[in-house]
Coordinates of C-alpha atoms and ligand atoms in Angstrom, one line a residue:
M1 CA -0.1 28.8 -1.5
N2 CA 1.4 27.1 1.6
A3 CA 0.7 23.5 2.7
A4 CA -2.1 24.6 5.1
E5 CA -3.9 26.4 2.3
R6 CA -3.6 23.6 -0.3
P7 CA -6.9 21.6 -0.9
S8 CA -6.9 18.4 1.2
H9 CA -6.0 15.3 -0.7
R10 CA -8.6 13.5 1.4
A11 CA -11.3 15.4 -0.6
I12 CA -10.0 14.5 -4.1
P13 CA -12.8 13.6 -6.6
A14 CA -12.7 9.8 -7.1
H15 CA -12.2 10.3 -10.8
E16 CA -8.9 12.2 -10.3
R17 CA -7.4 9.4 -8.2
L18 CA -6.2 7.5 -11.3
I19 CA -3.2 9.2 -12.9
V20 CA -2.3 7.8 -16.3
A21 CA 1.4 7.9 -17.2
L22 CA 1.8 9.3 -20.7
D23 CA 5.0 7.4 -21.3
C24 CA 4.7 7.9 -25.1
A25 CA 7.3 8.2 -27.8
G26 CA 6.3 11.8 -28.5
P27 CA 3.5 14.4 -27.9
E28 CA 1.5 13.2 -30.9
D29 CA 1.3 9.6 -29.5
A30 CA 0.4 11.1 -26.1
R31 CA -2.5 13.2 -27.7
Q32 CA -3.7 10.0 -29.4
L33 CA -3.8 8.1 -26.1
V34 CA -5.6 11.0 -24.4
R35 CA -8.2 11.0 -27.2
T36 CA -8.6 7.2 -26.9
L37 CA -9.2 7.5 -23.1
G38 CA -11.6 10.4 -23.4
D39 CA -13.6 11.0 -20.3
A40 CA -12.3 7.9 -18.6
V41 CA -9.3 9.8 -17.3
G42 CA -8.9 13.3 -15.8
F43 CA -5.3 13.3 -14.5
Y44 CA -2.2 12.7 -16.6
K45 CA 1.5 12.3 -15.7
V46 CA 4.1 13.7 -18.2
G47 CA 7.5 12.2 -17.6
L48 CA 11.1 12.0 -18.8
E49 CA 10.3 10.3 -22.1
L50 CA 8.2 13.2 -23.2
F51 CA 10.4 15.9 -21.6
C52 CA 13.2 14.6 -23.8
R53 CA 11.2 15.5 -26.9
D54 CA 10.2 18.9 -28.2
G55 CA 6.7 20.1 -27.3
A56 CA 6.2 18.5 -23.9
F57 CA 5.3 21.8 -22.2
S58 CA 2.8 22.6 -25.1
L59 CA 1.2 19.3 -24.4
V60 CA 1.0 20.1 -20.7
R61 CA -0.8 23.4 -21.4
E62 CA -3.2 21.6 -23.8
L63 CA -4.0 19.1 -21.2
R64 CA -4.7 21.9 -18.7
D65 CA -6.8 23.8 -21.2
A66 CA -8.8 20.7 -21.8
G67 CA -9.6 20.6 -18.0
H68 CA -7.2 17.8 -17.0
Q69 CA -4.9 17.8 -14.0
V70 CA -1.2 17.3 -14.8
F71 CA 1.6 15.8 -12.8
L72 CA 5.2 16.7 -14.0
D73 CA 7.3 13.7 -13.3
L74 CA 10.7 15.4 -13.7
K75 CA 12.3 13.6 -10.7
L76 CA 14.5 16.7 -10.1
F77 CA 17.8 16.1 -8.3
D78 CA 20.6 18.7 -8.2
I79 CA 22.0 21.2 -5.8
P80 CA 19.3 22.9 -3.8
A81 CA 19.5 26.3 -5.6
T82 CA 19.2 24.7 -9.0
V83 CA 16.2 22.5 -8.0
A84 CA 14.5 25.6 -6.5
A85 CA 15.0 27.5 -9.7
A86 CA 13.6 24.6 -11.7
V87 CA 10.5 24.4 -9.6
R88 CA 10.1 28.2 -10.0
N89 CA 10.2 27.8 -13.7
V90 CA 7.9 24.8 -14.0
R91 CA 5.2 26.2 -11.7
T92 CA 4.1 28.6 -14.5
H93 CA 2.6 25.6 -16.4
G94 CA -0.4 25.1 -14.2
A95 CA 0.4 21.5 -13.2
R96 CA -0.7 20.0 -9.9
F97 CA 2.5 18.1 -8.9
V98 CA 6.2 18.0 -9.7
T99 CA 8.6 15.2 -8.4
V100 CA 11.8 15.9 -6.5
H101 CA 14.1 13.2 -5.1
A102 CA 13.9 12.9 -1.4
S103 CA 17.0 14.5 0.0
R104 CA 16.4 17.0 2.9
R105 CA 18.0 20.2 1.7
V106 CA 16.9 19.7 -1.9
L107 CA 13.3 19.1 -0.7
E108 CA 13.4 22.2 1.5
A109 CA 14.6 24.4 -1.3
A110 CA 12.0 23.0 -3.7
C111 CA 9.2 23.4 -1.2
A112 CA 10.0 27.0 -0.6
E113 CA 9.0 27.5 -4.3
Q114 CA 5.7 25.6 -4.1
D115 CA 2.6 27.4 -5.2
D116 CA -0.5 25.7 -6.6
L117 CA 2.2 23.2 -7.8
G118 CA 2.9 20.7 -5.0
V119 CA 6.2 19.0 -4.5
L120 CA 6.1 15.2 -4.3
A121 CA 9.1 13.5 -2.8
V122 CA 10.3 10.4 -4.7
T123 CA 11.2 8.0 -1.9
V124 CA 12.5 4.7 -3.4
L125 CA 11.7 3.9 -7.0
T126 CA 9.1 1.2 -7.3
S127 CA 11.4 -0.7 -9.7
F128 CA 14.0 -1.1 -6.9
D129 CA 14.4 -4.3 -4.9
A130 CA 17.0 -5.4 -2.3
V131 CA 19.7 -6.1 -4.9
D132 CA 19.3 -2.5 -6.3
L133 CA 19.7 -1.0 -2.8
Q134 CA 22.9 -3.1 -2.2
D135 CA 24.2 -2.0 -5.6
L136 CA 23.8 1.6 -4.3
G137 CA 25.9 0.7 -1.2
Y138 CA 23.2 0.1 1.4
P139 CA 23.9 -2.8 3.8
P140 CA 21.5 -5.8 3.4
T141 CA 19.9 -4.9 6.7
V142 CA 18.4 -1.7 5.2
T143 CA 15.1 -2.4 3.4
A144 CA 13.3 -0.4 0.8
E145 CA 10.5 0.1 3.4
D146 CA 12.9 1.5 6.0
L147 CA 14.2 4.0 3.5
V148 CA 10.8 5.0 2.3
L149 CA 9.6 5.6 5.8
Q150 CA 12.7 7.7 6.7
R151 CA 12.2 9.8 3.5
A152 CA 8.5 10.2 4.1
H153 CA 9.4 11.8 7.5
T154 CA 11.9 14.0 5.7
A155 CA 9.2 15.0 3.1
L156 CA 6.8 15.9 5.8
A157 CA 9.3 18.0 7.7
A158 CA 10.3 19.8 4.5
G159 CA 6.7 20.8 3.7
C160 CA 6.1 18.5 0.7
A161 CA 2.6 18.0 -0.7
G162 CA 3.2 14.3 -0.8
V163 CA 5.4 11.3 -1.5
V164 CA 5.8 8.8 -4.3
A165 CA 6.2 5.2 -2.9
S166 CA 5.1 1.7 -3.7
P167 CA 1.6 0.5 -2.6
L168 CA 3.5 -2.0 -0.3
E169 CA 4.7 0.9 1.9
A170 CA 1.4 3.0 1.8
R171 CA 0.0 1.6 5.1
R172 CA 3.1 2.4 7.1
I173 CA 3.5 5.8 5.6
R174 CA -0.1 6.6 6.4
A175 CA 0.3 5.4 10.0
A176 CA 3.5 7.5 10.3
V177 CA 2.4 10.8 8.8
G178 CA -1.4 10.7 9.1
D179 CA -3.0 13.0 6.5
G180 CA 0.0 15.2 6.4
L181 CA 1.1 13.9 2.9
A182 CA -0.6 12.8 -0.2
I183 CA 0.5 9.2 -1.0
V184 CA 1.0 8.6 -4.7
T185 CA 1.7 5.0 -5.7
P186 CA 3.1 3.8 -9.1
G187 CA 3.9 0.1 -9.3
I188 CA 0.3 -0.8 -10.0
R189 CA -0.4 -4.1 -11.7
P190 CA -4.1 -5.1 -12.0
A191 CA -3.0 -8.7 -11.9
G192 CA -0.9 -8.0 -8.8
T193 CA 2.1 -9.8 -10.1
A194 CA 5.7 -8.5 -10.2
G195 CA 8.5 -9.7 -12.4
E196 CA 6.8 -9.3 -15.8
D197 CA 8.7 -6.0 -16.4
D198 CA 11.0 -3.6 -14.6
Q199 CA 8.6 -2.9 -11.7
R200 CA 9.3 -4.8 -8.5
R201 CA 7.3 -3.5 -5.5
V202 CA 3.7 -3.8 -7.0
A203 CA 0.1 -4.3 -6.0
T204 CA -3.4 -4.1 -7.5
P205 CA -5.3 -0.8 -7.6
R206 CA -7.7 -2.1 -4.9
A207 CA -4.8 -3.1 -2.6
A208 CA -3.1 0.3 -3.1
F209 CA -6.2 2.2 -2.0
E210 CA -6.9 -0.2 0.9
A211 CA -3.4 0.5 2.1
G212 CA -4.0 4.2 2.1
A213 CA -2.9 5.5 -1.3
D214 CA -4.5 8.8 -2.4
Y215 CA -3.6 8.4 -6.0
I216 CA -2.4 5.6 -8.2
V217 CA -0.1 6.0 -11.2
V218 CA -0.8 3.6 -14.0
G219 CA 1.1 3.4 -17.3
R220 CA 1.6 0.1 -19.2
P221 CA -1.4 -1.8 -17.8
I222 CA -3.6 0.9 -19.5
R223 CA -1.4 1.9 -22.4
T224 CA -0.7 -1.6 -23.7
A225 CA -4.1 -3.1 -23.0
P226 CA -6.1 -4.3 -26.0
D227 CA -8.7 -1.7 -25.1
P228 CA -7.0 1.1 -23.0
R229 CA -10.3 3.0 -22.4
A230 CA -11.9 -0.2 -21.0
A231 CA -8.8 -0.9 -18.8
A232 CA -9.0 2.7 -17.4
L233 CA -12.8 2.4 -16.8
A234 CA -12.3 -0.9 -15.0
I235 CA -9.8 0.8 -12.6
Q236 CA -12.2 3.8 -12.2
E237 CA -15.0 1.4 -11.1
T238 CA -12.7 -0.1 -8.5
I239 CA -11.9 3.4 -7.2
A240 CA -15.5 4.5 -7.2
A241 CA -16.4 1.4 -5.2
H242 CA -13.7 2.1 -2.6
F243 CA -14.4 5.8 -2.0
Ligands
C5P301 O1 4.1 1.5 -16.9 P1 4.0 1.7 -15.4 O2 2.6 1.5 -14.8 O3 5.1 0.8 -14.7 O4 4.4 3.2 -15.2 C1 4.7 3.7 -13.9 C2 5.1 5.2 -14.1 O5 5.3 5.7 -12.8 C3 6.3 5.4 -15.0 O6 6.0 6.6 -15.7 C4 7.4 5.7 -14.0 O7 8.4 6.6 -14.5 C5 6.7 6.3 -12.8 N1 7.3 6.1 -11.5 C6 7.5 4.9 -10.9 N2 8.1 4.8 -9.7 C7 8.4 5.9 -9.0 C8 8.1 7.1 -9.5 C9 7.5 7.2 -10.8 O8 7.2 3.9 -11.6 N3 8.9 5.8 -7.8

């Protein structure tokens, strides 16, 4: 399926706009969280923590068989041929998205292997602030937002399904690329405050969608809530009110 044939992210059911990160110690903990959330959540992200355990792909297939959408947050980054081969292998699992770091030739190679599985370009991690960028060698004049915008243009040109960025950049990405890319935003904190953990560029669910996000990714604010299902339902109510 090419980009033109893929279903528009503007027509996503409201219920699928919340993606819950299954950052769990192992597949059994993830299954328990999925059972707890029940019908409050229809889209799950499986990431590095689970992929470093046995059984992650069995879990992915179970989620698909149960009717959930799945996002494989593998954050692939290697030479173009290796990333292309990895995308070809993971597209057999019936997932909706896979993440690839936003480097032009790597994205182009990954996108050539897209099918029903869409490639999301990771722009600048939402845990990064100005100090992290300088540690990577960027001059102080280069902001996270500048880099995100540049990488969003690269993702669009490469044919990606979307980008992963913080909600703080969503408005500028939307203005720059229109509906050409799905905008997926982690860094969601229902209280809207940064500095409580490793995330730095954060916003509330409502602010993310007002800025133009298509999907939000939420992990700890749901997983560690006293009542995870109630926390997920509260976010779903915000989403339903917005769309
Ligand atoms: O717990 P929290 O809500 O911070 O989880 C955010 C999730 O989104 C984590 O699984 C993290 O790996 C992922 N993510 C991110 N920033 C990106 C890409 C993915 O936080 N740029």
